[in-house]
Short mmCIF file of C-alpha atoms in Angstrom, two decimals:
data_model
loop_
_atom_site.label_atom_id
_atom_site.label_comp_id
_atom_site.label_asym_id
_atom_site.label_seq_id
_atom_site.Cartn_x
_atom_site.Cartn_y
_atom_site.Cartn_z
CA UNK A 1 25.58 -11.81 23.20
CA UNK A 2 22.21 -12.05 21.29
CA UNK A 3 20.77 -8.99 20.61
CA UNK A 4 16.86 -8.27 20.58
CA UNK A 5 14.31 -5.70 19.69
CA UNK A 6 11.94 -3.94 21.94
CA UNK A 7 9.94 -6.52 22.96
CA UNK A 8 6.37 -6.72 22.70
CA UNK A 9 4.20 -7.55 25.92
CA UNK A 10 1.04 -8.82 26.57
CA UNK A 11 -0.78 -8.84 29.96
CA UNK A 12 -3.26 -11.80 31.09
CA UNK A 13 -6.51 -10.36 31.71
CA UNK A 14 -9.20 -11.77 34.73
CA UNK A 15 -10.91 -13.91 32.20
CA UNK A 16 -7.87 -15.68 30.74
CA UNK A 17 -6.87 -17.39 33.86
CA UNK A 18 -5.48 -20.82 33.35
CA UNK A 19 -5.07 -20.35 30.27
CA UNK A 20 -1.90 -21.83 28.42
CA UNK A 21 1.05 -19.71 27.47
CA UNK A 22 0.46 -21.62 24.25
CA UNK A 23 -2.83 -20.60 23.57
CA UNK A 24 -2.20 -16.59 24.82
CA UNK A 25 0.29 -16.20 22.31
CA UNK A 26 -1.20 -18.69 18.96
CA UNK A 27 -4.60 -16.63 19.72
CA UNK A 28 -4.32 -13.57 21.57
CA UNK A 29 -1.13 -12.21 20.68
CA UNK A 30 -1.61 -14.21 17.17
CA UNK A 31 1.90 -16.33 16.57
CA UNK A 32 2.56 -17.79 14.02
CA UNK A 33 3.74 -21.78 13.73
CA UNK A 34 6.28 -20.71 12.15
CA UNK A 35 7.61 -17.56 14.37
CA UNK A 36 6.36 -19.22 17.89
CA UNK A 37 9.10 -22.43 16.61
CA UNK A 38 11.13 -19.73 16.37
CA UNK A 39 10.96 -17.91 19.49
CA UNK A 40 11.36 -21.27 21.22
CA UNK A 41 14.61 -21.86 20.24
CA UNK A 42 15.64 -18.27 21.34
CA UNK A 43 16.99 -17.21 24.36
CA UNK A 44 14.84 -14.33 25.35
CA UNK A 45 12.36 -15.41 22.94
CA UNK A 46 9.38 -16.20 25.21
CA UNK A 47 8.92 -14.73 28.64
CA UNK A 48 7.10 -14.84 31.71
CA UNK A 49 7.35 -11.94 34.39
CA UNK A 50 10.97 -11.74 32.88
CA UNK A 51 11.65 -15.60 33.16
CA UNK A 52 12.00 -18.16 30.47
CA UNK A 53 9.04 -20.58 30.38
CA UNK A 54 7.79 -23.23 29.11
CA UNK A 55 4.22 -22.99 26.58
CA UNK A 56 2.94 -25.84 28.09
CA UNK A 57 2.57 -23.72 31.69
CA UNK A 58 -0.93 -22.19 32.84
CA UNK A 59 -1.06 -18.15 33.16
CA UNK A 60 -2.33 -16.44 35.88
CA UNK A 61 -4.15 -13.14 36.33
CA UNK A 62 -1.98 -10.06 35.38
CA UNK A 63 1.04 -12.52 34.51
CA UNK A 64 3.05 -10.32 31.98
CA UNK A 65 4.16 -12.02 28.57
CA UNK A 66 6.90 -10.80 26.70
CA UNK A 67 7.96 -12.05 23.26
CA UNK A 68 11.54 -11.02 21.63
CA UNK A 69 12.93 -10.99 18.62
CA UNK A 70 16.80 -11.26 17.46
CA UNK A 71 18.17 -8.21 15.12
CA UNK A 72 18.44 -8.79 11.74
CA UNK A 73 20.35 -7.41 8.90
CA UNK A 74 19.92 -7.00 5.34
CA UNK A 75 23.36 -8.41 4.07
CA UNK A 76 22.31 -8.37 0.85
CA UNK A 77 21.04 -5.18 0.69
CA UNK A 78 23.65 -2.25 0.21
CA UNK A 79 23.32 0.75 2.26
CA UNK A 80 22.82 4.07 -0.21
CA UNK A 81 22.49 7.32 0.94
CA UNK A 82 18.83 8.38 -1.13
CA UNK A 83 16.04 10.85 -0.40
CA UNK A 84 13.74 8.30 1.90
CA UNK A 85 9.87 10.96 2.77
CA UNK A 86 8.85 9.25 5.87
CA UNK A 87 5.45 9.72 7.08
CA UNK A 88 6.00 8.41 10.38
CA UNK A 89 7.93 5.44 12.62
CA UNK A 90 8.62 3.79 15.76
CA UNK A 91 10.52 0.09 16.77
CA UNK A 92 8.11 -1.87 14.90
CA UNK A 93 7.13 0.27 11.64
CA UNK A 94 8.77 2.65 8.40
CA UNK A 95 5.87 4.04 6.59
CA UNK A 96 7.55 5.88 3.85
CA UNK A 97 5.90 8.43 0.54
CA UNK A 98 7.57 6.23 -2.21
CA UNK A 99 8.37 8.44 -5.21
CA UNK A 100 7.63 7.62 -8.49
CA UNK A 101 10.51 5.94 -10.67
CA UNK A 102 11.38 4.02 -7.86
CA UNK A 103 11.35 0.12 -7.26
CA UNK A 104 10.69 -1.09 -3.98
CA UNK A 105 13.10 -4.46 -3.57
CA UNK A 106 16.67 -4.62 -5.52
CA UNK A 107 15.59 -7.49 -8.11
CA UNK A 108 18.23 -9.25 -10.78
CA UNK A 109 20.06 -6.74 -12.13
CA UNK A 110 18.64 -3.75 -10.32
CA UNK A 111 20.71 -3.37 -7.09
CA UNK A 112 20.47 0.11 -6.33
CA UNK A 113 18.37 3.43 -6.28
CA UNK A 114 15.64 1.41 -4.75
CA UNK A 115 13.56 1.89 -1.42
CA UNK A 116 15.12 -0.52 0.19
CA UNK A 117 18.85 0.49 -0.41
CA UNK A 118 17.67 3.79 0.94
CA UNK A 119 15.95 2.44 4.02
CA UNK A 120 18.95 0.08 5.32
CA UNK A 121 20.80 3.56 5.01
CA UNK A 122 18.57 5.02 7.22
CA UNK A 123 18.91 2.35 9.40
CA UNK A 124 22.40 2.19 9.72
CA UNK A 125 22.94 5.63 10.23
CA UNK A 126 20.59 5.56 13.68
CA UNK A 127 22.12 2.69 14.47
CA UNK A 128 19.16 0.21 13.69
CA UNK A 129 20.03 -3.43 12.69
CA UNK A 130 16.57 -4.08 10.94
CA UNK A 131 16.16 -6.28 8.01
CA UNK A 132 13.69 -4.73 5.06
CA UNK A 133 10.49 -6.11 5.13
CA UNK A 134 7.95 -4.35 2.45
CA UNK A 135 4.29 -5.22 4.30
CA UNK A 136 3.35 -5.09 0.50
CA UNK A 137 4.58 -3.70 -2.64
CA UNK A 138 3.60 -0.76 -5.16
CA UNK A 139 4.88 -0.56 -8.76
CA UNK A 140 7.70 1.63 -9.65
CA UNK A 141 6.09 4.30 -11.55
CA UNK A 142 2.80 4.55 -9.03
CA UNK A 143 3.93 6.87 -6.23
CA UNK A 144 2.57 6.65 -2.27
CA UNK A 145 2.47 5.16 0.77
CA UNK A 146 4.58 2.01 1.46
CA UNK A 147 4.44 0.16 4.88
CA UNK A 148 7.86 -1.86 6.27
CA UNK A 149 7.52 -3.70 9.19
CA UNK A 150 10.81 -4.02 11.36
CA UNK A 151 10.47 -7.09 12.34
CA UNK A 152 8.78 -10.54 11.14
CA UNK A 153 5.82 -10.72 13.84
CA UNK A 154 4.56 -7.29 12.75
CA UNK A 155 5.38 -8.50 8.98
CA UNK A 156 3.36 -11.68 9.92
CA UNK A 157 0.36 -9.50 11.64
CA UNK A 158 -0.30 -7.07 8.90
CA UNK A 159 0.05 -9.46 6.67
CA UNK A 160 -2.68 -11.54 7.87
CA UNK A 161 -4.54 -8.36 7.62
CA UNK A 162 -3.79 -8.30 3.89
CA UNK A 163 -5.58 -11.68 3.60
CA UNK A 164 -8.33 -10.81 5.57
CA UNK A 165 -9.24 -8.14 4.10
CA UNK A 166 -9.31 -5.36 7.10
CA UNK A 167 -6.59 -3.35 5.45
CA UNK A 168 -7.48 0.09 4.41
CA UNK A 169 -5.58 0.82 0.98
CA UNK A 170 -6.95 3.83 -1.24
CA UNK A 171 -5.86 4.99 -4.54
CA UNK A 172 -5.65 8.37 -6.62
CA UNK A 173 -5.93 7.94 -10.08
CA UNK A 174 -6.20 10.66 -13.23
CA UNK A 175 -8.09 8.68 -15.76
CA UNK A 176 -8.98 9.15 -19.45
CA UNK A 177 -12.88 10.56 -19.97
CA UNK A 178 -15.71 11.50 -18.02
CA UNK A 179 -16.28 9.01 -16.07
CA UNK A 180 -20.14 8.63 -15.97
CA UNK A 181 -20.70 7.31 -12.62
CA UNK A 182 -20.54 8.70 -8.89
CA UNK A 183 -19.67 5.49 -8.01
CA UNK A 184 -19.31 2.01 -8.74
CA UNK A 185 -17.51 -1.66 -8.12
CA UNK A 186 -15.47 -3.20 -10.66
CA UNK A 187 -15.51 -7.03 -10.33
CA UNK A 188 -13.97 -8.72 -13.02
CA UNK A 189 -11.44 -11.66 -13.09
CA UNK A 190 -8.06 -11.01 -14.14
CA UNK A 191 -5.11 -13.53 -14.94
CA UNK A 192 -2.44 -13.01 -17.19
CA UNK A 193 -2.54 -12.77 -21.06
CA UNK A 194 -1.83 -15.83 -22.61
CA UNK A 195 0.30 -14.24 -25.15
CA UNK A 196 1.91 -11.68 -23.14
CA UNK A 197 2.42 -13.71 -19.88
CA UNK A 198 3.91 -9.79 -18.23
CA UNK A 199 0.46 -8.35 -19.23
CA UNK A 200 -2.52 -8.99 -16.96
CA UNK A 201 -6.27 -8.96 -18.53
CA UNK A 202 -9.59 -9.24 -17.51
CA UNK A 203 -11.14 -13.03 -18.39
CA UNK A 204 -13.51 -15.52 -16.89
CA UNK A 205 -10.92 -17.58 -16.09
CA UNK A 206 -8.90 -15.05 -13.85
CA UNK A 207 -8.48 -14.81 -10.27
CA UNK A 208 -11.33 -13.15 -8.18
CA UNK A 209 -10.52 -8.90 -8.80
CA UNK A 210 -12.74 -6.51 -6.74
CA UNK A 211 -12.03 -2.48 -6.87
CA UNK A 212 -14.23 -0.21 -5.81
CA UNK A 213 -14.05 3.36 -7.17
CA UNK A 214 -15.48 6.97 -6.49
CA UNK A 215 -15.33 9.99 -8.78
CA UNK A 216 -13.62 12.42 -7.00
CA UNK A 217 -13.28 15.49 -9.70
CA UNK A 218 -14.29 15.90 -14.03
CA UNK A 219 -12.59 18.02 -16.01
CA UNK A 220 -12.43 18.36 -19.65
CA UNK A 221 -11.59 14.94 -20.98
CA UNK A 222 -9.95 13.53 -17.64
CA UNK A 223 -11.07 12.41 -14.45
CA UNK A 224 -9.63 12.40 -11.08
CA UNK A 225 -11.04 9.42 -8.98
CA UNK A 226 -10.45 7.59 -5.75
CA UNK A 227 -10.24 3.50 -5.66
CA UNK A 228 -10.64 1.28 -2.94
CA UNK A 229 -8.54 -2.57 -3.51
CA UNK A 230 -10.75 -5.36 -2.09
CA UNK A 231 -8.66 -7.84 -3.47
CA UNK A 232 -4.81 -6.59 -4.57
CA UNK A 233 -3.76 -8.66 -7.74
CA UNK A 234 -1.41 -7.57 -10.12
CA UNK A 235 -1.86 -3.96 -12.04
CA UNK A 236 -5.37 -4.39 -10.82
CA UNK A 237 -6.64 -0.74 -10.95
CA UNK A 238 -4.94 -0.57 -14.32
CA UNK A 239 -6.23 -3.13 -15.66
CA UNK A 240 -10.03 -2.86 -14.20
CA UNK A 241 -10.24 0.73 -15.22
CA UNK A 242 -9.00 -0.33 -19.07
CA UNK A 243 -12.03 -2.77 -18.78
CA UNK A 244 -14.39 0.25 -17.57
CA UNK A 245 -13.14 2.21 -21.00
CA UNK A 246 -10.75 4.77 -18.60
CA UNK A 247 -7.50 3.77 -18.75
CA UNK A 248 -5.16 5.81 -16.64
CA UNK A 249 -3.15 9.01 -18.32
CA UNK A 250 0.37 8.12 -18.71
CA UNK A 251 -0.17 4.09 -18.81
CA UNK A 252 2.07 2.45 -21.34
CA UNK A 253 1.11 -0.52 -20.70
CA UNK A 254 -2.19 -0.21 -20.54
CA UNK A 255 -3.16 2.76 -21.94
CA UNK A 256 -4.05 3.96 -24.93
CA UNK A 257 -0.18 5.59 -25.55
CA UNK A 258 0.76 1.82 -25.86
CA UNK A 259 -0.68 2.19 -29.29
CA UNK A 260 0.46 5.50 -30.39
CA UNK A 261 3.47 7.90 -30.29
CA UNK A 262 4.36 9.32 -27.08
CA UNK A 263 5.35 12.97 -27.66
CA UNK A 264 8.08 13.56 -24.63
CA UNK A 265 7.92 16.31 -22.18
CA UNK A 266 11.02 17.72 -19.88
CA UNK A 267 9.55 15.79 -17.24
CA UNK A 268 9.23 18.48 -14.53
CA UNK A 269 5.63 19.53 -12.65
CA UNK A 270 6.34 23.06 -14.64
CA UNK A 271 6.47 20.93 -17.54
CA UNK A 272 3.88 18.54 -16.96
CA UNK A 273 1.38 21.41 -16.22
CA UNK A 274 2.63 23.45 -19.60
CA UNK A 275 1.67 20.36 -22.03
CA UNK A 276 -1.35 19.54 -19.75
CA UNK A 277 -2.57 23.12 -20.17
CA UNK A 278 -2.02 23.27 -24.17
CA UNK A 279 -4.80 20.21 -24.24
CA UNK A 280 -7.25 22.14 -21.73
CA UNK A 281 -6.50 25.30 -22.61
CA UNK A 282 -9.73 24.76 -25.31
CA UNK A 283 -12.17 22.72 -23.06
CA UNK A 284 -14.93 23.07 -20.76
CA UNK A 285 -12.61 23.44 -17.81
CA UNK A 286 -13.89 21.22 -14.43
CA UNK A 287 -17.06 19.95 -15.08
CA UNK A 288 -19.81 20.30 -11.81
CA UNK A 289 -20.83 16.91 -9.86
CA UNK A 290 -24.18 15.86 -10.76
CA UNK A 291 -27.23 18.19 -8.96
CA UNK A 292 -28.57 14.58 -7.44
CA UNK A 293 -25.48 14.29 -5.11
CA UNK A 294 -26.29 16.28 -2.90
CA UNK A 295 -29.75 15.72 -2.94
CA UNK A 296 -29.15 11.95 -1.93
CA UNK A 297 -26.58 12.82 0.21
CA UNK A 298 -23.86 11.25 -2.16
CA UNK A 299 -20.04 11.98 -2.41
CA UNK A 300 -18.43 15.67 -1.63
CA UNK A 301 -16.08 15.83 -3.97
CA UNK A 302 -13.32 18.40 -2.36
CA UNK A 303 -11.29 20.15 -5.05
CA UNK A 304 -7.94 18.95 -6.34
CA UNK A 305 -6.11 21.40 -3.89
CA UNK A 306 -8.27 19.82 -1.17
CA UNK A 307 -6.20 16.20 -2.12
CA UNK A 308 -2.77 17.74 -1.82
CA UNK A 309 -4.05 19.37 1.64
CA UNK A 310 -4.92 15.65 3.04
CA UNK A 311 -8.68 15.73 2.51
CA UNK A 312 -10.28 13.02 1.62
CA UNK A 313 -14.10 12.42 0.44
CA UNK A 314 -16.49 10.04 2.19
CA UNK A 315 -19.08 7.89 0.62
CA UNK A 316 -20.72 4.38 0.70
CA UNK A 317 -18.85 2.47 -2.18
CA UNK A 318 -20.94 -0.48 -2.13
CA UNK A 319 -22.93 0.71 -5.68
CA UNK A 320 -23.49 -1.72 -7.93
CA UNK A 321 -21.10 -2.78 -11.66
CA UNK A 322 -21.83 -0.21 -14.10
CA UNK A 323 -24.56 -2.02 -16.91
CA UNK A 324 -21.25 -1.61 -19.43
CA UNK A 325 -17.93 0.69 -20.06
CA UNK A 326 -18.25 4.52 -20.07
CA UNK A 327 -17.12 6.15 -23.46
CA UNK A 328 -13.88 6.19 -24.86
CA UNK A 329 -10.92 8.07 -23.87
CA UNK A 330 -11.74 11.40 -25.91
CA UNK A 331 -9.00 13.56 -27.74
CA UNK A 332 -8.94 16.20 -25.46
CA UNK A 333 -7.29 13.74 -22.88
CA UNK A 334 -4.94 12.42 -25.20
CA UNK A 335 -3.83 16.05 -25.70
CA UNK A 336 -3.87 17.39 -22.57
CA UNK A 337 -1.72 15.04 -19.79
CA UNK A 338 -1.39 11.49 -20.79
CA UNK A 339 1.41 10.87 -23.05
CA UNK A 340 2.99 14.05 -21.21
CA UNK A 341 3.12 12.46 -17.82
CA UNK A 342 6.07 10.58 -17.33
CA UNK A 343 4.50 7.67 -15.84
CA UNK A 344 1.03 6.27 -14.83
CA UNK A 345 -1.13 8.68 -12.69
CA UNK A 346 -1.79 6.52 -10.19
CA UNK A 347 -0.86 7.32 -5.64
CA UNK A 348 -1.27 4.82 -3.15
CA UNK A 349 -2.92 8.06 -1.44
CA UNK A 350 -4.31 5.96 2.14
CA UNK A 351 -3.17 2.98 4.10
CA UNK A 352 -5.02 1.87 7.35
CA UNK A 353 -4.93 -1.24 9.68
CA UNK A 354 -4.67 -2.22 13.18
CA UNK A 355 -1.03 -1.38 14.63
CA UNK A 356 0.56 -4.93 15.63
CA UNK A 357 2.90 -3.08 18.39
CA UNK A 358 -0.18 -0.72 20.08
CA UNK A 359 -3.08 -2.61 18.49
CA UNK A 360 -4.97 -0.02 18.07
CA UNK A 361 -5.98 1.33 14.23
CA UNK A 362 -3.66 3.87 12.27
CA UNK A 363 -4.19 5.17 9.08
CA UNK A 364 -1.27 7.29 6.77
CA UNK A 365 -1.84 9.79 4.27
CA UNK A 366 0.74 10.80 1.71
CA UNK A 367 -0.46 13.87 -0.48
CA UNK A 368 -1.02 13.77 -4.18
CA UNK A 369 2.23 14.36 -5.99
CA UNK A 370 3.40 17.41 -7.73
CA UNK A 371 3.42 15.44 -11.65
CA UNK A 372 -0.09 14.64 -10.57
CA UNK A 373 -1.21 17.95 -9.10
CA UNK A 374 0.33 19.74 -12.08
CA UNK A 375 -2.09 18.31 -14.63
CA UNK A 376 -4.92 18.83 -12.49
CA UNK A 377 -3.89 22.55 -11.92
CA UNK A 378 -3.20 22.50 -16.05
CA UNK A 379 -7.24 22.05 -16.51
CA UNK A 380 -8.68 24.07 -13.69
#
């Protein structure tokens, strides 16, 4: 006996009379080819008022469609028994906090201590036969929200999101400098380096890279800002805010502690906030937002603490490219976090779209984490 998920249901409106069953579910419920094939050949698969039917038949008026799909397992994924923050879920959706130092998908000699180990655990102990399905993926050293659908429609509708650009993703970055401007949009090509094919850099020949960005906080030779992806290619914000001249503390790659000795910390938020504080402990401290913000009725920028709470700061992003890079990263940042922090500061901090199961727009929040918060708290 075949056994399904929840199914999800769709009732014909007065104007969508006649319609065909075809047509309600390619362009109101939004099938796939690929997945309506697929529910064809499935029992259950497509339903009207709880009978099989053909999607050649006419609807009627308040004629209630049902799709189902099979359960799925991740055989190749083994079940381990890790710490897994979720923010929320229900039948169709996992949104989890991924921690930094983490990778997302087992990969080629990586099988375990990865998201996806830990979420087939999670599964399996309530009883769930659900195959792992990241909606999209996040490096393993940036930290943050992480969507899995359940099951491949919602994969397939979120997705289409993704290329459509209605997804909601925000970032949280600590970067090297002052950054000069309130706000701005970065768009600059990026492909990968010819000579390091792993390394990704900003060229005329690239792929179409837009990322919009907001300064949230300045402090004495860092800044904390917010980013918004328009397009999501590889180590884009990494490699966009290299090109503005800000490269993000604790970047190896990208950073300016590719190119110099990285002096080691302990690695714990005490840590962290005791080498941060030796660099800041001679600075300015937080530097004030510029007088005109308010004036123009520019960004609030809420305070660090403010972040970790769940606030967030509004603003139009839609400023213009900065005329050329801000100044380099200055010494003070060099001493204070970067080559302390184990790993880039960078939190997928906000992730919105419309929910595929209630259709109706969610957004998740995942607090800045504590090897972030700890610098911050260093300069203060």
């Amino acid at each position: 006996m075949m056994n399904y998920y929840s199914p999800l249901r769709y009732v014909v409106p007065p104007d969508e009379e006649g319609f065909y069953l075809k047509t309600i579910l390619q362009n109101r419920m939004g099938l796939s080819r690929k997945l309506l094939s697929r529910l064809k050949l499935t029992e259950q698969g497509i339903t009207v008022n709880g009978k099989r039917e053909y999607i050649s038949i006419k609807v009627n008026v308040g004629d209630v469609i049902e799709i189902r799909m099979q359960e799925e397992e991740s055989e190749d994924i083994l079940p381990q028994d890790l710490p897994l923050e979720i923010l929320y879920e229900d039948e169709h959706l996992l949104i989890v906090n991924k921690e930094s130092g983490m990778i997302v998908h087992p990969t080629h000699g990586h099988y375990l201590n990865t998201v996806a180990n830990a979420a087939v655990h999670h599964w399996k102990e309530r009883g769930e036969n659900v195959r792992f399905r990241p909606v999209h993926r996040l490096d393993q050293e940036t930290s943050g929200v992480l969507a899995i659908a359940k099951n491949p429609y919602v994969h397939q509708q979120i997705s289409e999101q993704m290329i459509a650009h209605s997804i909601t993703k925000e970032y949280l970055a600590i970067v090297h400098g002052t950054v000069a401007e309130d706000r701005g949009t970065i768009d600059a090509p990026i492909d990968r380096d010819p000579e390091q094919p792993h390394i990704r850099i900003v060229t005329p020949s690239g792929y179409r890279a837009v990322t919009h960005y907001e300064t949230v906080r300045r402090y004495d030779g860092i800044t904390l800002v917010r980013l918004m992806l328009e397009t999501g290619r590889t180590h884009q914000i990494r490699v966009h805010m290299k090109h503005l001249g800000h490269p993000l503390l604790g970047d190896k790659m990208y950073g300016p502690e590719a190119d110099v000795p990285v002096r080691k910390s302990d690695g714990s938020p005490a840590g962290e906030a005791r080498d941060a504080a030796e660099g800041c402990a001679a600075g300015e401290g937080v530097r004030g937002a510029h007088e005109a913000d308010s004036a123009a009725g520019g960004l609030a920028r809420p305070s660090a603490a403010g972040f970790a709470a769940g606030e967030a700061p509004t603003a139009d992003v839609s400023g213009g490219v900065p005329g050329a890079p801000a100044a380099a990263p200055s010494s003070a940042a060099d001493d204070a976090a970067g080559p302390e922090l184990a790993r880039q500061a960078l939190h997928a901090y906000r992730l919105g779209f419309v929910h595929p199961g209630t259709r109706e727009r969610v957004e998740f929040t995942a607090p800045l984490p504590a090897d972030m918060q700890a610098v911050l708290d260093a300069c203060e």
